[in-house]
CSV table of C-alpha atoms in Angstrom, one decimal:
chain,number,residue,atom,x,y,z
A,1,UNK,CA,-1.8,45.8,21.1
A,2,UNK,CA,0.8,48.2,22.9
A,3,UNK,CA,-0.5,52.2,22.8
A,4,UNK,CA,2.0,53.4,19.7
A,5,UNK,CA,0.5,50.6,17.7
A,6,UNK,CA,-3.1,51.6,18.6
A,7,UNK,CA,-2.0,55.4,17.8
A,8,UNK,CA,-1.0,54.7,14.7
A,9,UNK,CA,-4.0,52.0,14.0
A,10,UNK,CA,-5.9,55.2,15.1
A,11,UNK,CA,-4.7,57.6,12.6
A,12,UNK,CA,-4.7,54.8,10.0
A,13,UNK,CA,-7.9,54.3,10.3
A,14,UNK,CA,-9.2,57.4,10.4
A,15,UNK,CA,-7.8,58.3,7.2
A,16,UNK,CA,-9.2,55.6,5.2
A,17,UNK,CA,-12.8,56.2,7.3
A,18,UNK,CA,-12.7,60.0,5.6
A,19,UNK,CA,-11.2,58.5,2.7
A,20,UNK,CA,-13.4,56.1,1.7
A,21,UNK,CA,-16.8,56.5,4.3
A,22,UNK,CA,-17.7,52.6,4.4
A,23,UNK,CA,-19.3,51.2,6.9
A,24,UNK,CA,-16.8,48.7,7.4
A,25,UNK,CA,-14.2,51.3,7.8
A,26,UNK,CA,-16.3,53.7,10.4
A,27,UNK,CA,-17.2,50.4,12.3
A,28,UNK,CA,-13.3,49.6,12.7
A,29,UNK,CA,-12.8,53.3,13.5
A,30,UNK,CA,-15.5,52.9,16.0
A,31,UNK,CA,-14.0,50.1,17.7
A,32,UNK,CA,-10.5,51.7,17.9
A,33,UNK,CA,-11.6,55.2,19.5
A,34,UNK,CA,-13.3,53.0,21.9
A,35,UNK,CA,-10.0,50.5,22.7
A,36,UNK,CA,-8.2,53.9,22.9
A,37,UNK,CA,-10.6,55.1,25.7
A,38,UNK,CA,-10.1,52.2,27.6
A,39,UNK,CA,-6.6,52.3,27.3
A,40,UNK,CA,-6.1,55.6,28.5
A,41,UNK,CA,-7.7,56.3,31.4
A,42,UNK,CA,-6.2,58.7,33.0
A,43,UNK,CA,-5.7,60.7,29.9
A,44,UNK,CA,-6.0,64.5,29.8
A,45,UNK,CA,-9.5,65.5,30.2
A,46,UNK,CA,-9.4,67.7,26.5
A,47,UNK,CA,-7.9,64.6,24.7
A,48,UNK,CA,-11.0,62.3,26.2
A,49,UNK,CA,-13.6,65.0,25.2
A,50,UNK,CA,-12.1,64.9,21.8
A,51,UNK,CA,-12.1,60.8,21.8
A,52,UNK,CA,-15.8,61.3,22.9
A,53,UNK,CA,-17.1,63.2,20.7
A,54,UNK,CA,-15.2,61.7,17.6
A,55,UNK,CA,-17.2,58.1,19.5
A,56,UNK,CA,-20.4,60.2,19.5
A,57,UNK,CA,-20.1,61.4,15.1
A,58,UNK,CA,-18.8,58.1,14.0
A,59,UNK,CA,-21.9,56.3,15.9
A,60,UNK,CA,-24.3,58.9,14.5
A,61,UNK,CA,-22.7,58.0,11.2
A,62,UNK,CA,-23.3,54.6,11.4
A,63,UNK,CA,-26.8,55.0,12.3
A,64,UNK,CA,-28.9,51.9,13.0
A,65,UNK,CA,-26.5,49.7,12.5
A,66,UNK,CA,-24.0,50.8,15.3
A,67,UNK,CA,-26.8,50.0,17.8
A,68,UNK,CA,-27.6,46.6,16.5
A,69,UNK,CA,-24.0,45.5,16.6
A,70,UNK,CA,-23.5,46.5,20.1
A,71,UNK,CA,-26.6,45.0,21.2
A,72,UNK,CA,-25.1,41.4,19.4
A,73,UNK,CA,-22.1,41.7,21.1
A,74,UNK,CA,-23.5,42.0,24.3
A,75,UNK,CA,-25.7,39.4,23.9
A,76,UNK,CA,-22.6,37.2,22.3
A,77,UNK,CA,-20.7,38.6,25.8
């Protein structure tokens, strides 16, 4: 996935996620702020805060079920 594909994925996303608060749609919004981090780095310090804290209110969001999915994929890993 090249970084203009994951930036609009991103803001995709996001939409539907406030659109239509699933948990299948905050998990996939989830996953994407997180691919974005990893992506980028050496991305200005303002931008990662935001990424970060959008990370922190989707996982709070999600609730229990955020930490039992990361805990299966790292046992699946």
């Amino acid at each position: 996935m090249n970084k203009a594909k994951l930036h609009t994925d991103l803001i995709e996303q996001t939409l539907f996620a406030l659109s239509k608060p699933t948990f299948d749609a905050k998990l996939k919004l989830y996953h994407l702020i997180g691919l974005w981090l990893d992506l980028h780095p050496d991305a200005d310090v303002y931008e990662r805060f935001k990424a970060r804290t959008a990370l922190s209110l989707v996982k709070e969001s999600l609730g229990e079920g955020a930490e039992e999915i990361q805990n299966h994929l790292k046992s699946a890993a």
